[in-house]
Amino acid sequence: MHSTIEHQCDVLIIGSGAAGLSHALKLADHCQVIVLSKSDISEGSTKYAQGGIAAVFDENDSIASHVEDTLLAGDGLCDKDAVEFTASQAKTCMQWLIDFGMPFDRENSENGETRFHLTREGGHSHRRILHSADATGAAVQVTLIEAVQQHPNIHLFQRYNAVDLIKSQHAENHLLGAYVWNRKRERVEIIRSKFVSLATGGASKVYQYTSNPDVSSGDGIAMAWRAGCRVANMEFNQFHPTCLYHPDAKNFLISEALRGEGAKLCHPDGTPFMHKFDKRGDLASRDIVARAIDFEMKRLGADCMYLDISHKPSDFIVKHFPNIYRKCRSLGIDITKQPIPVVPAAHYSCGGVVTDKYAKTDIANLYAIGEVAYTGLHGANRMASNSLLECIVYAHSAAAHISTRLNKDVLEEKVNAWDESKVSDSDEEVIIQHNWHELRLFMWDYVGIVRTNKRLERASHRIELLQQEVNDYYSNFKVSNNLLELRNLLTVAELIVKCAKQRKESRGLHFNLDYPNKLDDPKPTIIKNNVK
């Protein structure tokens, strides 16, 4: 048996999107940081975020209004303190990003001064979305990567999967680091650290149709759950209403900002329909729009609905949405003249690992930041452009909290080496692929936009069977990327179904035909794993 390679750092950050990289930059002047990236550092959900980041920069807007809009979108389940904390920190955090060179779009005001161009999205009562054309996430990622690569105290471990968190055997409720899988060398290594921060993103890959990249497999949520952390509100999966419907357009999002600039949702014959579902029409919140599209598709037996912005001047469309224009044009769709075929797709996990305003979890030196976390900001439905904001606000608050504790003594405790002496290479990797596809398909069918008790029970039984298969498989064969992700996706699927079965109402993103009404006194769904 080969000896296991060990690495050391002060803070191990698992994940390299907006949350992980901004967290690293806030910490690195004070300590040694390792950032673990499952793929290339440029990959991840941040890169695909189109719309922008919500923050109050307009003199006619207010933090109170941002809070009110967020609470309304969250449909009675937001934690008001978390909402107020996030909204109040937004401008400072955006200025920090701007100081690193973030190229938010600007415009000339009437008096000739340059100011940020602010757009509006569903659920927002004002224009408060800072953006970089229609590719804001990509600009954020590039800005942060350039800064991170120049910092001598940040060490990037690319193409590494986190396998499991390592808990202390002697100090209760404390971590020693994590087992990680080096994908290039195909071996498990150990990273020892004083603190671990999960910034792994969400779990939308658990569904067949998703706007997320392949890396969004719920790894951080699953690892934290196995380590003994509480999770909350996993039943609230946001389905983005408008993903491009085309056989060659994998995961391509059509930004909500199009509707903010006047695009209309229509039937195949061009008839608008959102006014029938909500007084805000096309600017209703995402849960309402996604259900409306799903309802109209089923009612008409249609494969998709359409989003039409062709009534706007063509130069306006090309200037504001160059990325979407180019992508659609490459597929033969001219959005200046034709409507865009769209369908809903799994987009965002509103629930996650329970944290406080410093991103602290139930484990003393474990933090969770961004989509992996449940902060209470999103409630039963996330409002557009609050997600990248949450990443940066909580990356900063977590870094501030860790910085006050860096000088604490390190636990000198032996970590068991990873034992692969009794496992062999699998000759049936195809079985994992089959299980993976089966999981994603039945989650879409049974735990999708509209649910029933019977569908949830069916999903629960299927998950149990697959978990048994994977546990048997996991103990007999060497680690692989697909095996690790399937194990985590099954854990996340189990948590989603557990939470969905506990909610005896329909609210926000969770719609159960057996409980169509709302409860008078809703509470977050918090579940605990009683591990030793």
Short mmCIF file of C-alpha atoms in Angstrom, two decimals:
data_model
loop_
_atom_site.label_atom_id
_atom_site.label_comp_id
_atom_site.label_asym_id
_atom_site.label_seq_id
_atom_site.Cartn_x
_atom_site.Cartn_y
_atom_site.Cartn_z
CA MET A 1 0.00 0.00 0.00
CA HIS A 2 1.39 3.39 -1.02
CA SER A 3 1.68 6.08 1.63
CA THR A 4 -0.95 8.80 1.28
CA ILE A 5 0.34 12.22 0.23
CA GLU A 6 -0.48 15.02 2.71
CA HIS A 7 -0.77 18.76 2.07
CA GLN A 8 -1.03 21.50 4.73
CA CYS A 9 -2.74 24.90 4.79
CA ASP A 10 -4.54 27.27 7.12
CA VAL A 11 -7.80 27.33 5.14
CA LEU A 12 -8.98 24.76 2.63
CA ILE A 13 -11.62 26.18 0.27
CA ILE A 14 -13.51 23.52 -1.68
CA GLY A 15 -14.87 25.18 -4.81
CA SER A 16 -13.56 27.84 -7.18
CA GLY A 17 -16.53 29.99 -8.22
CA ALA A 18 -17.47 33.46 -7.01
CA ALA A 19 -17.84 32.28 -3.41
CA GLY A 20 -14.58 30.31 -3.19
CA LEU A 21 -12.33 32.77 -5.02
CA SER A 22 -13.60 35.92 -3.31
CA HIS A 23 -13.27 34.09 0.04
CA ALA A 24 -9.67 33.18 -0.82
CA LEU A 25 -8.81 36.76 -1.74
CA LYS A 26 -10.23 38.11 1.53
CA LEU A 27 -8.17 35.59 3.55
CA ALA A 28 -4.88 35.32 1.68
CA ASP A 29 -3.18 38.41 3.14
CA HIS A 30 -3.35 36.70 6.54
CA CYS A 31 -2.76 33.00 5.89
CA GLN A 32 -2.01 30.14 3.48
CA VAL A 33 -5.02 29.08 1.41
CA ILE A 34 -5.62 26.05 -0.81
CA VAL A 35 -8.46 26.33 -3.33
CA LEU A 36 -9.73 22.99 -4.62
CA SER A 37 -11.31 23.02 -8.09
CA LYS A 38 -13.08 19.91 -9.34
CA SER A 39 -12.43 20.83 -12.95
CA ASP A 40 -10.55 23.72 -14.51
CA ILE A 41 -10.64 26.84 -12.31
CA SER A 42 -12.72 28.69 -14.91
CA GLU A 43 -15.50 26.07 -14.82
CA GLY A 44 -18.50 26.27 -12.47
CA SER A 45 -21.93 27.86 -12.20
CA THR A 46 -20.56 31.41 -11.75
CA LYS A 47 -19.28 31.41 -15.32
CA TYR A 48 -22.77 30.77 -16.70
CA ALA A 49 -24.62 33.45 -14.74
CA GLN A 50 -25.85 35.95 -17.30
CA GLY A 51 -28.10 38.51 -15.62
CA GLY A 52 -26.07 40.30 -12.96
CA ILE A 53 -25.77 41.18 -9.28
CA ALA A 54 -28.41 43.04 -7.27
CA ALA A 55 -27.23 46.05 -5.29
CA VAL A 56 -28.64 49.49 -4.53
CA PHE A 57 -26.72 52.05 -6.61
CA ASP A 58 -29.67 54.14 -7.86
CA GLU A 59 -30.56 57.21 -5.75
CA ASN A 60 -34.27 56.42 -6.28
CA ASP A 61 -33.80 52.90 -4.89
CA SER A 62 -33.25 51.86 -1.25
CA ILE A 63 -31.96 48.95 0.80
CA ALA A 64 -35.43 48.73 2.37
CA SER A 65 -36.93 48.23 -1.09
CA HIS A 66 -34.37 45.51 -1.95
CA VAL A 67 -35.26 43.79 1.34
CA GLU A 68 -38.99 44.07 0.69
CA ASP A 69 -38.69 42.63 -2.84
CA THR A 70 -36.57 39.73 -1.57
CA LEU A 71 -39.02 38.92 1.23
CA LEU A 72 -41.90 38.96 -1.25
CA ALA A 73 -40.09 36.63 -3.65
CA GLY A 74 -39.20 34.30 -0.74
CA ASP A 75 -42.93 33.78 -0.12
CA GLY A 76 -42.97 34.00 3.66
CA LEU A 77 -39.92 31.83 4.41
CA CYS A 78 -36.99 34.24 4.25
CA ASP A 79 -35.01 34.98 7.39
CA LYS A 80 -35.47 38.76 7.58
CA ASP A 81 -32.17 39.29 9.43
CA ALA A 82 -30.29 37.44 6.66
CA VAL A 83 -32.05 39.49 3.98
CA GLU A 84 -31.28 42.79 5.70
CA PHE A 85 -27.67 41.76 6.32
CA THR A 86 -27.12 40.78 2.67
CA ALA A 87 -28.83 43.84 1.16
CA SER A 88 -26.97 46.20 3.49
CA GLN A 89 -23.58 44.69 2.56
CA ALA A 90 -24.25 44.65 -1.19
CA LYS A 91 -22.82 48.01 -2.23
CA THR A 92 -19.60 47.62 -0.21
CA CYS A 93 -19.02 44.14 -1.62
CA MET A 94 -19.67 45.29 -5.18
CA GLN A 95 -17.23 48.17 -4.71
CA TRP A 96 -14.64 45.61 -3.57
CA LEU A 97 -15.25 43.67 -6.80
CA ILE A 98 -15.09 46.87 -8.89
CA ASP A 99 -11.75 47.72 -7.25
CA PHE A 100 -10.39 44.42 -8.58
CA GLY A 101 -11.38 45.56 -12.08
CA MET A 102 -14.86 44.09 -12.53
CA PRO A 103 -16.14 45.62 -15.82
CA PHE A 104 -19.76 46.42 -14.98
CA ASP A 105 -21.51 48.21 -17.87
CA ARG A 106 -21.71 51.99 -17.62
CA GLU A 107 -23.74 54.70 -19.34
CA ASN A 108 -23.79 58.49 -19.53
CA SER A 109 -26.40 60.24 -17.41
CA GLU A 110 -28.40 63.25 -18.60
CA ASN A 111 -25.86 65.65 -17.07
CA GLY A 112 -22.99 63.88 -18.85
CA GLU A 113 -21.64 61.92 -15.86
CA THR A 114 -20.75 58.26 -16.22
CA ARG A 115 -22.75 55.88 -14.04
CA PHE A 116 -23.43 52.15 -13.87
CA HIS A 117 -26.07 50.86 -16.26
CA LEU A 118 -28.66 49.13 -14.08
CA THR A 119 -31.17 46.68 -15.49
CA ARG A 120 -34.30 45.18 -13.91
CA GLU A 121 -35.34 41.57 -13.48
CA GLY A 122 -38.38 39.66 -12.26
CA GLY A 123 -39.40 40.42 -8.68
CA HIS A 124 -37.41 43.67 -8.49
CA SER A 125 -39.34 46.95 -8.09
CA HIS A 126 -36.37 49.05 -9.28
CA ARG A 127 -33.49 48.88 -11.69
CA ARG A 128 -30.73 47.57 -9.42
CA ILE A 129 -28.93 44.88 -11.41
CA LEU A 130 -25.26 45.62 -12.06
CA HIS A 131 -24.19 43.64 -15.11
CA SER A 132 -21.51 43.10 -17.71
CA ALA A 133 -23.59 42.87 -20.91
CA ASP A 134 -25.34 39.47 -20.65
CA ALA A 135 -22.31 37.54 -19.38
CA THR A 136 -21.83 38.92 -15.87
CA GLY A 137 -20.81 35.63 -14.27
CA ALA A 138 -18.06 35.05 -16.82
CA ALA A 139 -16.71 38.56 -16.15
CA VAL A 140 -16.79 37.95 -12.37
CA GLN A 141 -14.95 34.65 -12.79
CA VAL A 142 -12.24 36.16 -15.02
CA THR A 143 -11.77 39.13 -12.64
CA LEU A 144 -11.38 36.87 -9.60
CA ILE A 145 -9.13 34.32 -11.36
CA GLU A 146 -6.71 37.05 -12.43
CA ALA A 147 -6.48 38.34 -8.86
CA VAL A 148 -6.15 34.86 -7.32
CA GLN A 149 -3.39 33.78 -9.71
CA GLN A 150 -1.29 36.76 -8.67
CA HIS A 151 -1.50 36.11 -4.92
CA PRO A 152 1.45 34.16 -3.48
CA ASN A 153 -0.56 32.73 -0.56
CA ILE A 154 -3.28 31.13 -2.70
CA HIS A 155 -2.48 27.65 -4.00
CA LEU A 156 -4.75 26.26 -6.71
CA PHE A 157 -5.40 22.52 -6.82
CA GLN A 158 -7.19 21.98 -10.14
CA ARG A 159 -8.89 18.73 -11.18
CA TYR A 160 -9.32 17.51 -7.60
CA ASN A 161 -12.55 16.08 -6.14
CA ALA A 162 -13.25 16.38 -2.44
CA VAL A 163 -14.15 12.89 -1.19
CA ASP A 164 -15.04 13.40 2.49
CA LEU A 165 -14.36 15.72 5.40
CA ILE A 166 -12.02 14.34 8.08
CA LYS A 167 -13.45 14.62 11.59
CA SER A 168 -11.32 14.63 14.72
CA GLN A 169 -11.52 11.50 16.85
CA HIS A 170 -10.66 13.44 20.01
CA ALA A 171 -11.99 17.00 19.67
CA GLU A 172 -15.74 16.73 19.30
CA ASN A 173 -17.31 18.71 16.46
CA HIS A 174 -14.00 19.59 14.81
CA LEU A 175 -12.47 18.91 11.39
CA LEU A 176 -8.88 18.11 10.51
CA GLY A 177 -9.23 18.62 6.76
CA ALA A 178 -10.44 16.49 3.86
CA TYR A 179 -9.69 13.46 1.74
CA VAL A 180 -9.37 14.58 -1.88
CA TRP A 181 -9.07 12.66 -5.12
CA ASN A 182 -6.36 13.76 -7.55
CA ARG A 183 -8.07 13.21 -10.89
CA LYS A 184 -4.85 13.49 -12.91
CA ARG A 185 -2.93 10.89 -10.88
CA GLU A 186 -6.02 8.91 -9.85
CA ARG A 187 -5.14 8.71 -6.18
CA VAL A 188 -6.62 9.89 -2.88
CA GLU A 189 -4.61 12.51 -0.95
CA ILE A 190 -5.09 14.34 2.36
CA ILE A 191 -5.28 18.10 2.89
CA ARG A 192 -4.89 19.10 6.53
CA SER A 193 -6.21 22.52 7.47
CA LYS A 194 -7.29 24.61 10.45
CA PHE A 195 -10.50 25.61 8.66
CA VAL A 196 -12.52 24.22 5.78
CA SER A 197 -14.89 26.34 3.70
CA LEU A 198 -17.36 24.67 1.36
CA ALA A 199 -18.06 26.72 -1.77
CA THR A 200 -19.16 23.84 -3.98
CA GLY A 201 -22.32 25.35 -5.45
CA GLY A 202 -25.67 23.64 -5.80
CA ALA A 203 -27.10 20.30 -6.81
CA SER A 204 -29.18 20.87 -9.94
CA LYS A 205 -27.38 18.06 -11.74
CA VAL A 206 -29.73 15.78 -9.80
CA TYR A 207 -32.32 16.68 -12.48
CA GLN A 208 -32.40 15.57 -16.11
CA TYR A 209 -32.80 19.11 -17.45
CA THR A 210 -30.60 21.75 -15.86
CA SER A 211 -28.97 25.06 -16.69
CA ASN A 212 -25.99 24.10 -14.52
CA PRO A 213 -22.60 22.77 -15.62
CA ASP A 214 -21.63 19.15 -15.02
CA VAL A 215 -19.78 19.96 -11.79
CA SER A 216 -22.97 20.95 -9.88
CA SER A 217 -23.48 17.63 -8.15
CA GLY A 218 -24.18 18.70 -4.57
CA ASP A 219 -20.81 17.54 -3.24
CA GLY A 220 -20.55 20.05 -0.40
CA ILE A 221 -24.11 19.45 0.82
CA ALA A 222 -23.55 15.68 0.81
CA MET A 223 -20.18 15.88 2.59
CA ALA A 224 -21.50 18.25 5.27
CA TRP A 225 -24.53 16.00 5.82
CA ARG A 226 -22.31 12.91 6.21
CA ALA A 227 -20.17 14.87 8.72
CA GLY A 228 -23.24 15.68 10.85
CA CYS A 229 -24.39 19.14 9.73
CA ARG A 230 -28.03 20.12 9.49
CA VAL A 231 -29.49 20.94 6.10
CA ALA A 232 -32.61 22.97 5.38
CA ASN A 233 -35.19 23.76 2.70
CA MET A 234 -33.88 21.26 0.16
CA GLU A 235 -37.40 20.98 -1.30
CA PHE A 236 -37.04 24.42 -2.86
CA ASN A 237 -35.34 23.80 -6.18
CA GLN A 238 -35.58 26.76 -8.49
CA PHE A 239 -36.41 25.93 -12.07
CA HIS A 240 -35.26 28.75 -14.32
CA PRO A 241 -38.24 29.51 -16.55
CA THR A 242 -36.30 30.09 -19.75
CA CYS A 243 -33.60 27.75 -20.99
CA LEU A 244 -33.01 27.57 -24.73
CA TYR A 245 -34.92 24.65 -26.23
CA HIS A 246 -32.75 23.23 -29.01
CA PRO A 247 -31.08 19.82 -29.44
CA ASP A 248 -27.65 21.46 -29.83
CA ALA A 249 -28.01 23.94 -26.95
CA LYS A 250 -26.89 22.07 -23.85
CA ASN A 251 -27.66 24.01 -20.63
CA PHE A 252 -27.90 27.42 -22.32
CA LEU A 253 -29.76 29.97 -20.21
CA ILE A 254 -31.89 32.78 -21.63
CA SER A 255 -31.42 35.56 -19.09
CA GLU A 256 -34.33 36.99 -17.14
CA ALA A 257 -32.98 40.39 -18.15
CA LEU A 258 -34.68 39.95 -21.55
CA ARG A 259 -38.05 40.10 -19.80
CA GLY A 260 -36.72 43.03 -17.78
CA GLU A 261 -36.20 44.84 -21.08
CA GLY A 262 -39.64 43.99 -22.46
CA ALA A 263 -39.53 40.42 -23.85
CA LYS A 264 -42.89 38.59 -23.78
CA LEU A 265 -43.63 34.92 -23.16
CA CYS A 266 -45.92 33.55 -25.87
CA HIS A 267 -47.65 30.43 -27.16
CA PRO A 268 -46.37 28.91 -30.42
CA ASP A 269 -48.93 31.08 -32.26
CA GLY A 270 -47.51 34.26 -30.67
CA THR A 271 -50.26 34.82 -28.05
CA PRO A 272 -48.91 36.22 -24.73
CA PHE A 273 -50.07 34.34 -21.61
CA MET A 274 -48.31 35.55 -18.44
CA HIS A 275 -51.01 38.16 -17.69
CA LYS A 276 -53.35 35.23 -16.93
CA PHE A 277 -51.11 34.00 -14.10
CA ASP A 278 -49.87 37.11 -12.29
CA LYS A 279 -50.58 40.83 -12.27
CA ARG A 280 -46.85 41.44 -12.82
CA GLY A 281 -47.11 39.52 -16.08
CA ASP A 282 -43.72 38.63 -17.56
CA LEU A 283 -41.95 40.18 -14.57
CA ALA A 284 -43.49 37.80 -12.04
CA SER A 285 -41.05 35.82 -9.87
CA ARG A 286 -39.38 32.71 -11.25
CA ASP A 287 -41.53 30.10 -9.48
CA ILE A 288 -44.71 31.58 -10.96
CA VAL A 289 -43.24 31.93 -14.45
CA ALA A 290 -41.78 28.39 -14.46
CA ARG A 291 -45.11 26.85 -13.35
CA ALA A 292 -46.99 28.94 -15.94
CA ILE A 293 -44.75 27.71 -18.76
CA ASP A 294 -44.98 24.12 -17.50
CA PHE A 295 -48.80 24.42 -17.27
CA GLU A 296 -49.16 25.88 -20.78
CA MET A 297 -46.84 23.25 -22.30
CA LYS A 298 -48.89 20.45 -20.74
CA ARG A 299 -52.22 22.08 -21.59
CA LEU A 300 -51.30 22.54 -25.26
CA GLY A 301 -49.16 19.41 -25.59
CA ALA A 302 -46.32 21.68 -26.74
CA ASP A 303 -42.59 20.90 -26.47
CA CYS A 304 -41.76 24.49 -25.49
CA MET A 305 -43.04 28.04 -25.18
CA TYR A 306 -41.49 31.13 -26.80
CA LEU A 307 -39.83 34.32 -25.55
CA ASP A 308 -40.16 37.23 -27.98
CA ILE A 309 -38.09 40.43 -27.88
CA SER A 310 -38.16 41.02 -31.65
CA HIS A 311 -40.39 44.10 -31.23
CA LYS A 312 -37.37 45.96 -29.79
CA PRO A 313 -34.86 47.69 -32.13
CA SER A 314 -32.31 45.20 -33.44
CA ASP A 315 -29.29 47.32 -32.42
CA PHE A 316 -30.68 47.52 -28.84
CA ILE A 317 -31.01 43.71 -28.70
CA VAL A 318 -27.52 43.05 -30.09
CA LYS A 319 -25.93 45.63 -27.76
CA HIS A 320 -27.62 44.44 -24.56
CA PHE A 321 -27.65 40.70 -25.25
CA PRO A 322 -24.64 39.95 -27.47
CA ASN A 323 -23.94 36.55 -25.93
CA ILE A 324 -27.54 35.33 -26.31
CA TYR A 325 -27.79 36.85 -29.80
CA ARG A 326 -24.62 35.05 -30.98
CA LYS A 327 -25.60 31.70 -29.46
CA CYS A 328 -29.10 31.75 -30.95
CA ARG A 329 -27.78 32.94 -34.31
CA SER A 330 -25.33 30.02 -34.38
CA LEU A 331 -28.37 27.72 -34.10
CA GLY A 332 -30.29 29.48 -36.86
CA ILE A 333 -32.45 31.70 -34.61
CA ASP A 334 -32.33 35.46 -35.20
CA ILE A 335 -33.74 36.92 -31.98
CA THR A 336 -34.12 40.36 -33.59
CA LYS A 337 -36.74 38.79 -35.90
CA GLN A 338 -37.87 35.51 -34.28
CA PRO A 339 -39.07 34.34 -30.86
CA ILE A 340 -36.76 32.11 -28.82
CA PRO A 341 -37.96 28.56 -27.98
CA VAL A 342 -37.68 28.07 -24.17
CA VAL A 343 -38.39 25.48 -21.46
CA PRO A 344 -37.90 25.49 -17.67
CA ALA A 345 -34.81 23.71 -16.28
CA ALA A 346 -33.42 23.03 -12.79
CA HIS A 347 -31.33 26.05 -11.97
CA TYR A 348 -30.70 26.77 -8.28
CA SER A 349 -30.83 25.08 -4.87
CA CYS A 350 -32.42 27.48 -2.38
CA GLY A 351 -31.72 25.13 0.50
CA GLY A 352 -28.43 23.70 1.71
CA VAL A 353 -26.15 23.46 4.74
CA VAL A 354 -27.50 25.51 7.65
CA THR A 355 -25.28 28.53 8.39
CA ASP A 356 -25.35 31.84 10.26
CA LYS A 357 -24.37 35.28 8.96
CA TYR A 358 -20.68 34.36 9.26
CA ALA A 359 -21.29 31.23 7.13
CA LYS A 360 -20.56 29.04 10.20
CA THR A 361 -22.05 25.54 10.13
CA ASP A 362 -22.80 23.15 13.01
CA ILE A 363 -19.13 22.02 12.96
CA ALA A 364 -16.79 24.44 14.73
CA ASN A 365 -14.26 25.07 11.94
CA LEU A 366 -16.45 24.34 8.89
CA TYR A 367 -18.02 27.13 6.82
CA ALA A 368 -20.39 27.01 3.86
CA ILE A 369 -20.69 29.87 1.36
CA GLY A 370 -22.91 30.49 -1.65
CA GLU A 371 -25.37 28.05 -3.18
CA VAL A 372 -24.17 25.17 -0.97
CA ALA A 373 -25.49 27.05 2.08
CA TYR A 374 -28.87 27.79 3.59
CA THR A 375 -28.57 31.31 5.01
CA GLY A 376 -32.29 32.14 5.03
CA LEU A 377 -31.81 34.76 2.29
CA HIS A 378 -33.86 33.00 -0.38
CA GLY A 379 -36.74 31.46 1.57
CA ALA A 380 -39.11 29.52 -0.68
CA ASN A 381 -37.86 31.15 -3.87
CA ARG A 382 -34.69 33.02 -4.84
CA MET A 383 -35.07 36.43 -6.41
CA ALA A 384 -33.04 37.00 -9.56
CA SER A 385 -29.46 38.28 -9.13
CA ASN A 386 -29.33 37.70 -5.37
CA SER A 387 -27.18 34.58 -5.82
CA LEU A 388 -23.81 36.04 -6.87
CA LEU A 389 -24.46 38.71 -4.26
CA GLU A 390 -24.87 36.09 -1.54
CA CYS A 391 -21.62 34.41 -2.63
CA ILE A 392 -19.55 37.55 -2.17
CA VAL A 393 -21.27 38.92 0.95
CA TYR A 394 -20.87 35.66 2.89
CA ALA A 395 -17.37 35.01 1.51
CA HIS A 396 -16.41 38.31 3.13
CA SER A 397 -18.20 37.70 6.45
CA ALA A 398 -16.76 34.17 6.73
CA ALA A 399 -13.26 35.47 6.02
CA ALA A 400 -13.66 38.14 8.71
CA HIS A 401 -14.71 35.48 11.24
CA ILE A 402 -11.90 33.06 10.32
CA SER A 403 -9.32 35.86 10.49
CA THR A 404 -10.06 36.38 14.20
CA ARG A 405 -9.38 32.69 14.92
CA LEU A 406 -6.29 31.96 12.79
CA ASN A 407 -3.86 31.94 15.72
CA LYS A 408 -5.59 29.12 17.55
CA ASP A 409 -3.48 25.99 18.12
CA VAL A 410 -3.57 23.28 15.46
CA LEU A 411 -4.80 19.86 16.55
CA GLU A 412 -1.83 17.48 16.36
CA GLU A 413 -3.83 14.38 15.56
CA LYS A 414 -2.92 11.53 13.24
CA VAL A 415 -5.14 11.17 10.19
CA ASN A 416 -5.70 7.65 8.90
CA ALA A 417 -4.29 7.04 5.45
CA TRP A 418 -6.72 6.21 2.65
CA ASP A 419 -6.74 2.41 2.26
CA GLU A 420 -7.18 1.13 -1.28
CA SER A 421 -5.57 -2.26 -0.65
CA LYS A 422 -8.87 -4.16 -0.81
CA VAL A 423 -10.43 -2.49 -3.84
CA SER A 424 -9.96 -3.03 -7.56
CA ASP A 425 -10.59 -1.17 -10.81
CA SER A 426 -14.18 -1.44 -11.97
CA ASP A 427 -14.74 -3.15 -15.29
CA GLU A 428 -18.36 -1.98 -15.39
CA GLU A 429 -18.26 1.83 -15.28
CA VAL A 430 -21.36 1.73 -17.52
CA ILE A 431 -23.43 0.67 -14.47
CA ILE A 432 -22.68 4.03 -12.83
CA GLN A 433 -23.79 5.84 -15.98
CA HIS A 434 -27.06 3.86 -16.04
CA ASN A 435 -27.76 4.61 -12.37
CA TRP A 436 -26.93 8.26 -12.91
CA HIS A 437 -29.36 8.62 -15.82
CA GLU A 438 -32.09 6.72 -13.94
CA LEU A 439 -31.74 9.04 -10.92
CA ARG A 440 -31.91 12.24 -12.95
CA LEU A 441 -34.90 11.04 -14.95
CA PHE A 442 -37.08 9.97 -12.00
CA MET A 443 -36.15 13.10 -10.04
CA TRP A 444 -37.39 15.15 -13.01
CA ASP A 445 -40.59 13.10 -13.30
CA TYR A 446 -41.41 12.69 -9.59
CA VAL A 447 -39.76 15.62 -7.78
CA GLY A 448 -39.94 18.32 -10.46
CA ILE A 449 -41.94 21.52 -10.84
CA VAL A 450 -45.20 19.87 -9.72
CA ARG A 451 -45.20 17.06 -7.11
CA THR A 452 -47.62 14.64 -5.41
CA ASN A 453 -47.30 12.40 -2.35
CA LYS A 454 -47.32 9.30 -4.56
CA ARG A 455 -44.56 10.66 -6.78
CA LEU A 456 -42.42 11.50 -3.74
CA GLU A 457 -42.89 7.97 -2.33
CA ARG A 458 -41.86 6.45 -5.66
CA ALA A 459 -38.76 8.61 -5.75
CA SER A 460 -37.90 7.65 -2.18
CA HIS A 461 -38.04 3.90 -2.96
CA ARG A 462 -35.91 4.30 -6.08
CA ILE A 463 -33.29 6.31 -4.17
CA GLU A 464 -33.03 3.60 -1.47
CA LEU A 465 -32.40 0.90 -4.07
CA LEU A 466 -29.78 2.94 -5.89
CA GLN A 467 -28.03 3.89 -2.64
CA GLN A 468 -27.67 0.21 -1.74
CA GLU A 469 -26.16 -0.51 -5.15
CA VAL A 470 -23.76 2.40 -4.92
CA ASN A 471 -22.69 1.56 -1.35
CA ASP A 472 -21.85 -1.98 -2.46
CA TYR A 473 -20.04 -0.62 -5.49
CA TYR A 474 -18.19 2.05 -3.49
CA SER A 475 -16.74 -0.46 -1.06
CA ASN A 476 -15.44 -2.78 -3.82
CA PHE A 477 -13.99 -0.46 -6.44
CA LYS A 478 -11.49 2.36 -6.68
CA VAL A 479 -12.67 5.94 -6.54
CA SER A 480 -13.70 7.62 -9.79
CA ASN A 481 -15.25 10.97 -10.63
CA ASN A 482 -18.56 9.45 -11.73
CA LEU A 483 -18.76 7.23 -8.64
CA LEU A 484 -18.10 10.15 -6.27
CA GLU A 485 -20.68 12.34 -8.00
CA LEU A 486 -23.33 9.63 -8.10
CA ARG A 487 -22.84 8.94 -4.38
CA ASN A 488 -23.29 12.66 -3.63
CA LEU A 489 -26.24 13.12 -6.00
CA LEU A 490 -28.06 10.23 -4.33
CA THR A 491 -27.51 11.81 -0.90
CA VAL A 492 -28.83 15.14 -2.19
CA ALA A 493 -31.82 13.46 -3.87
CA GLU A 494 -32.64 11.75 -0.56
CA LEU A 495 -32.49 15.13 1.26
CA ILE A 496 -34.69 16.84 -1.34
CA VAL A 497 -37.34 14.13 -1.06
CA LYS A 498 -37.16 14.05 2.77
CA CYS A 499 -37.73 17.80 2.93
CA ALA A 500 -40.46 17.71 0.27
CA LYS A 501 -42.36 15.00 2.19
CA GLN A 502 -42.24 17.07 5.38
CA ARG A 503 -43.78 20.18 3.80
CA LYS A 504 -47.57 19.77 3.94
CA GLU A 505 -48.34 22.82 1.79
CA SER A 506 -47.54 24.46 -1.54
CA ARG A 507 -45.30 27.49 -1.28
CA GLY A 508 -42.79 29.17 -3.56
CA LEU A 509 -40.87 26.59 -5.54
CA HIS A 510 -42.52 23.61 -3.84
CA PHE A 511 -45.88 22.78 -5.38
CA ASN A 512 -47.66 19.60 -4.21
CA LEU A 513 -51.05 18.80 -5.75
CA ASP A 514 -52.04 16.96 -2.53
CA TYR A 515 -51.43 20.11 -0.45
CA PRO A 516 -52.35 22.99 -2.80
CA ASN A 517 -52.82 25.62 -0.06
CA LYS A 518 -50.37 27.54 2.10
CA LEU A 519 -50.05 27.07 5.86
CA ASP A 520 -50.70 30.12 8.04
CA ASP A 521 -47.44 29.82 9.95
CA PRO A 522 -44.72 28.39 7.67
CA LYS A 523 -41.35 27.28 9.02
CA PRO A 524 -38.10 26.26 7.31
CA THR A 525 -37.69 22.51 6.85
CA ILE A 526 -34.59 21.66 8.91
CA ILE A 527 -33.33 18.08 9.08
CA LYS A 528 -30.45 16.60 11.10
CA ASN A 529 -28.24 13.61 10.45
CA ASN A 530 -27.49 11.93 13.77
CA VAL A 531 -24.01 10.66 12.96
CA LYS A 532 -21.58 9.83 15.72
#
